Amino acid sequence: MAARKSSYGKLAHMAQKVQGIDWASDASLVEADEQFARSAPLRERHHSCCHGCYNCCPLWVYTEDGVVVKIEGDYDGTLTQGCLCTKALNQQHLVYSPRHVLHPMRRVGSRGGNDWEIVSWDEAYDIVGEQMALATRKYGPYSIMVGAGGGGTYGNVFQRVTQDAIGAPVCISGGGCQCYLPADCAGQWMRGGSNNRHEGNNAREMWNAWQPAMECVVLWGAQTSASGAAYAARANAEMRERGIKTIVIDPYYTEEAAKADIWLPIRPMGDIAMLLGWFNYIIANKLYDEQFCKYWTNYPFLVDPDTRLPLKAEEVWPDYVNPSADPNDVYDTPAYVCFDARTNSVQPFPYTAPEDSPVDPVVFCEAEVNGRLCKSAGQIQWEACEDFTLEKTAELTWVDADTIERAIKLYATTLSGIGTGQFADMSELSSNFIFGTMALDMLCGKVNKPGVVLTEQKPESRHTARPTHFWCNRPYQETFGIGWTVGLTEGENLRRSQAAVERWNAKGVDGKAKQQAFVDYQLARLGSLEHKAVHQWQLNALAPVREALLTGEPYKISVRWEQSGNKYCVMSNGEQWNEAYANIDFCVHQQPHMTSTTIEDADLFLPMQEWLEFEHATETTTQFNQTFMRKQIVHMGETEDPFICVTRIVDSLCEKLGGDDAVLCRDFQFNGTYRTKEDIYPAWAEMFGVKSWPEAVKHSEDHTLTVPIDELYQFYQHLDIVDDGLPAGFATLSRKCEPYVTMAVLNGRTGFPYHFPYTQVAADGTWPEYDAVCTYKEQSENMLQDDPDFPFYLTTGRVAHYHHTTLRTAPYSRELIPVPDMRINPRDAADLGVAHGDWVELSSRRGATRGRAYLTEGVRPGVVMMERFYFPESYDHSTKTMSGGWRQCNVNLMARDDVVNDNFASASWRGYRVNVRKAEAPEGLWTEPEQFQPLMPSRTFESRTEEGACHA
């Protein structure tokens, strides 16, 4: 075996030295010893799951003498059934890539170059700890900034618990507010559970081939054949084979649109107008589910015109006794106010089973309550959409009225639901879109039953008590006494808050002071006063962070701890960020591969494990009804487990500051991280029901946790009678679905539920008013405007070969898509004198970039579409002009974050005006297959490198 490894090592070394020679096919050039020539390789098969995105498809990995030689799909994957996409297959090249950094690297020279020296892990941790401690002593813990990533990064949990441990409020993500945060909030706020995203582990009823009931699905901006090719695309094909009709709403002729029964080629970002047209038609033609709306939504609740909150019965009748109130003051079941059709009067509306209701509530109405005219929540939604006739909707969306009507009727008269994509999250319209699509399903009673999207699944979705939820799985209420558990009374939430304070007191720590310090840290998030839902994921609005970096106000940011891939590629205003990041005193970047961020900004680089090296039980390991053991199959050099890395850094910081007590709450980090694998193995073993994780993971294929299909699909949970004798209902404020989003109103007023028993209000006592129903809005730059300087409109989409900014060092994907294609209609191209494959320059009011023209009828005239990109070859040692590679073809150089969504601070990564003209190709980009030879795998076996300096 040793001889075999030695010879492979020689081959790898030769491949690095001999330019243009394929090291695999020219192995005969290296003289092998007799033992190697006669030996047979040790062939093994290992089970794991992919982490090329967040969909974690199960797979088999084949090794010979410990070297990965093949990756293939697992035919036992419930959804994938053996399928894999190119992102998974590329891992073989990435883990052995010459760009996969294997040792901690300290910059040699100034930022912007690509010269580094190897340091030990001990020295690396010491450097980071010292720099963070220096900043903390000088400026306080708010001076440490954390950079988070999206679903394609190696982990998401540890950024948040690490912030909490240190008390470092500044965290930004190129995704986050622009990716899934709005849907996460909407699912919790409106139904106390999952949302309608047609990806990941939501919206699974459309793939129910075992108990098929669905008749139609609306795929609204959901390009799953690109983002989930191995599982969603295959499952969608089978869905169509079962006869499910599809309605696709998308400005681009996607794979889904090509197979759709009805395609609505909507004007880009005309989605709110389309939604309101659907609301109008369904309400006006009484296609909604009246009984569901009456008894299982808050649409009948009369709303206080001053507070915009649904009136509670006690506010109108102070002596009213709520028959559904918990006598123990633990579970909260409010009584509201409605207009009763039986008595033709305003009446209390207590929570009961529908058949036991003392009232027949009217959904759409207005009534006088104590001298004030109050509208029902349903009436407020109706008034927001009543002008949106089919003709007006067609005019605003650029889809003909007959096609819109056909789509609405098919949706409204079948067992169906809406599955959404991420597109609107990347715009000013994020809250209106997600609130609107979920409310539309609620209006039509498409909740918790076979054949619809909005369902809760798995056995744990059934309850024996009134359902409750806390907005995240981090124990803020238990540890700090902060936050509101929805479904519990104010008294119970206060008792839990006080209990946390007393637990600190019992440890000899001032519990009230600790609680206040935690709240102060929360409220210090930049932009959160205006956009309070950023607290859902502990994020900050982007532009205020950049301003703080530039000015030092309201506090100095000194150390940047970047835990994601390439912010320059995934965020707008790159030049301004580049200027702002120059003010950072120290930047540490951790990733498997160096990116533009490393080259431009990092002083220290910490190499993380690729997913073939990464062992874990919970980090992106669940797909559909299966949870897999993530197995370490190879390990290159000194690459580190990211969960251990972040823990060691905080350890170093605490040591430099004189002890764990010097930070906000050292132990809180262990709600998501661990110091050693031995520390976490027992918890993983318990989760999988095995005695020893290290032993069990050797045969990980034998320990997949599978929820049986008949247990996975659960329906009508809200009707279960629970221990208070009432139907379980939903884990919302009212115990009903909330298409009138009460939580959005409360969140704007006080920051609820994130800081209870404290509030977040402006110094003058004012607060932002967030929309509670879907209301008409357009992007600040839209296609309805006459804009001769920027006559085109840019949207974006996904390609199956990449996830966000990952895989740009994967040679085969780069051969297939070496540069970003700008899709443009042939008529527009002809007017510009642009042929297919020509290079063009795109420009907006904020910046310019280039792309390669791809002529297609798949976009309407006036629309262009392009994906973000960066080029690692720009900092290759062979390049003539060294750069970070993010300026040449980066669509986000034209994007904007100066106008954002009110609730979520979502910036516009798409949906703005641009100009297009023919241009020359940027210099230095690799476009031909042979140019990607330097990215081919050459590190099949790699021991500790002796050299002291190298390039990325």
PDB file of N, CA and C in Angstrom, residues 195-204 222 224 418-422:
ATOM      1  N   ASN A 195     -43.534  26.844   4.970  1.00  0.00           N
ATOM      2  CA  ASN A 195     -43.997  27.815   3.987  1.00  0.00           C
ATOM      3  C   ASN A 195     -44.229  27.129   2.646  1.00  0.00           C
ATOM      4  N   ASN A 196     -44.273  27.897   1.582  1.00  0.00           N
ATOM      5  CA  ASN A 196     -44.622  27.327   0.276  1.00  0.00           C
ATOM      6  C   ASN A 196     -43.454  27.246  -0.695  1.00  0.00           C
ATOM      7  N   ARG A 197     -42.221  27.310  -0.199  1.00  0.00           N
ATOM      8  CA  ARG A 197     -41.068  27.219  -1.075  1.00  0.00           C
ATOM      9  C   ARG A 197     -40.989  25.841  -1.729  1.00  0.00           C
ATOM     10  N   HIS A 198     -40.887  25.833  -3.042  1.00  0.00           N
ATOM     11  CA  HIS A 198     -40.849  24.585  -3.809  1.00  0.00           C
ATOM     12  C   HIS A 198     -39.415  24.064  -3.886  1.00  0.00           C
ATOM     13  N   GLU A 199     -38.751  24.017  -2.752  1.00  0.00           N
ATOM     14  CA  GLU A 199     -37.398  23.488  -2.678  1.00  0.00           C
ATOM     15  C   GLU A 199     -37.177  23.005  -1.259  1.00  0.00           C
ATOM     16  N   GLY A 200     -36.075  22.319  -1.040  1.00  0.00           N
ATOM     17  CA  GLY A 200     -35.759  21.882   0.307  1.00  0.00           C
ATOM     18  C   GLY A 200     -36.807  20.934   0.846  1.00  0.00           C
ATOM     19  N   ASN A 201     -37.259  21.180   2.055  1.00  0.00           N
ATOM     20  CA  ASN A 201     -38.188  20.266   2.718  1.00  0.00           C
ATOM     21  C   ASN A 201     -39.555  20.885   2.957  1.00  0.00           C
ATOM     22  N   ASN A 202     -39.958  21.839   2.120  1.00  0.00           N
ATOM     23  CA  ASN A 202     -41.304  22.381   2.140  1.00  0.00           C
ATOM     24  C   ASN A 202     -42.052  21.903   0.893  1.00  0.00           C
ATOM     25  N   ALA A 203     -43.335  22.171   0.855  1.00  0.00           N
ATOM     26  CA  ALA A 203     -44.158  21.976  -0.347  1.00  0.00           C
ATOM     27  C   ALA A 203     -43.989  20.587  -0.948  1.00  0.00           C
ATOM     28  N   ARG A 204     -44.138  19.547  -0.125  1.00  0.00           N
ATOM     29  CA  ARG A 204     -43.829  18.191  -0.579  1.00  0.00           C
ATOM     30  C   ARG A 204     -45.035  17.424  -1.121  1.00  0.00           C
ATOM     31  N   ALA A 222     -40.395  29.378  -9.687  1.00  0.00           N
ATOM     32  CA  ALA A 222     -39.682  28.239  -9.091  1.00  0.00           C
ATOM     33  C   ALA A 222     -38.955  27.471 -10.187  1.00  0.00           C
ATOM     34  N   THR A 224     -36.914  24.909 -10.418  1.00  0.00           N
ATOM     35  CA  THR A 224     -36.320  23.794  -9.687  1.00  0.00           C
ATOM     36  C   THR A 224     -35.538  22.837 -10.567  1.00  0.00           C
ATOM     37  N   ILE A 418     -49.752  26.684  -4.372  1.00  0.00           N
ATOM     38  CA  ILE A 418     -48.720  27.512  -4.995  1.00  0.00           C
ATOM     39  C   ILE A 418     -47.371  27.138  -4.413  1.00  0.00           C
ATOM     40  N   GLY A 419     -46.435  26.757  -5.280  1.00  0.00           N
ATOM     41  CA  GLY A 419     -45.055  26.527  -4.882  1.00  0.00           C
ATOM     42  C   GLY A 419     -44.201  27.650  -5.427  1.00  0.00           C
ATOM     43  N   THR A 420     -43.507  28.356  -4.552  1.00  0.00           N
ATOM     44  CA  THR A 420     -42.781  29.554  -4.963  1.00  0.00           C
ATOM     45  C   THR A 420     -41.278  29.320  -5.028  1.00  0.00           C
ATOM     46  N   GLY A 421     -40.608  30.177  -5.795  1.00  0.00           N
ATOM     47  CA  GLY A 421     -39.153  30.213  -5.844  1.00  0.00           C
ATOM     48  C   GLY A 421     -38.628  31.381  -5.028  1.00  0.00           C
ATOM     49  N   GLN A 422     -37.315  31.582  -5.123  1.00  0.00           N
ATOM     50  CA  GLN A 422     -36.659  32.590  -4.286  1.00  0.00           C
ATOM     51  C   GLN A 422     -36.654  33.978  -4.910  1.00  0.00           C
TER      52      GLN A 422
END
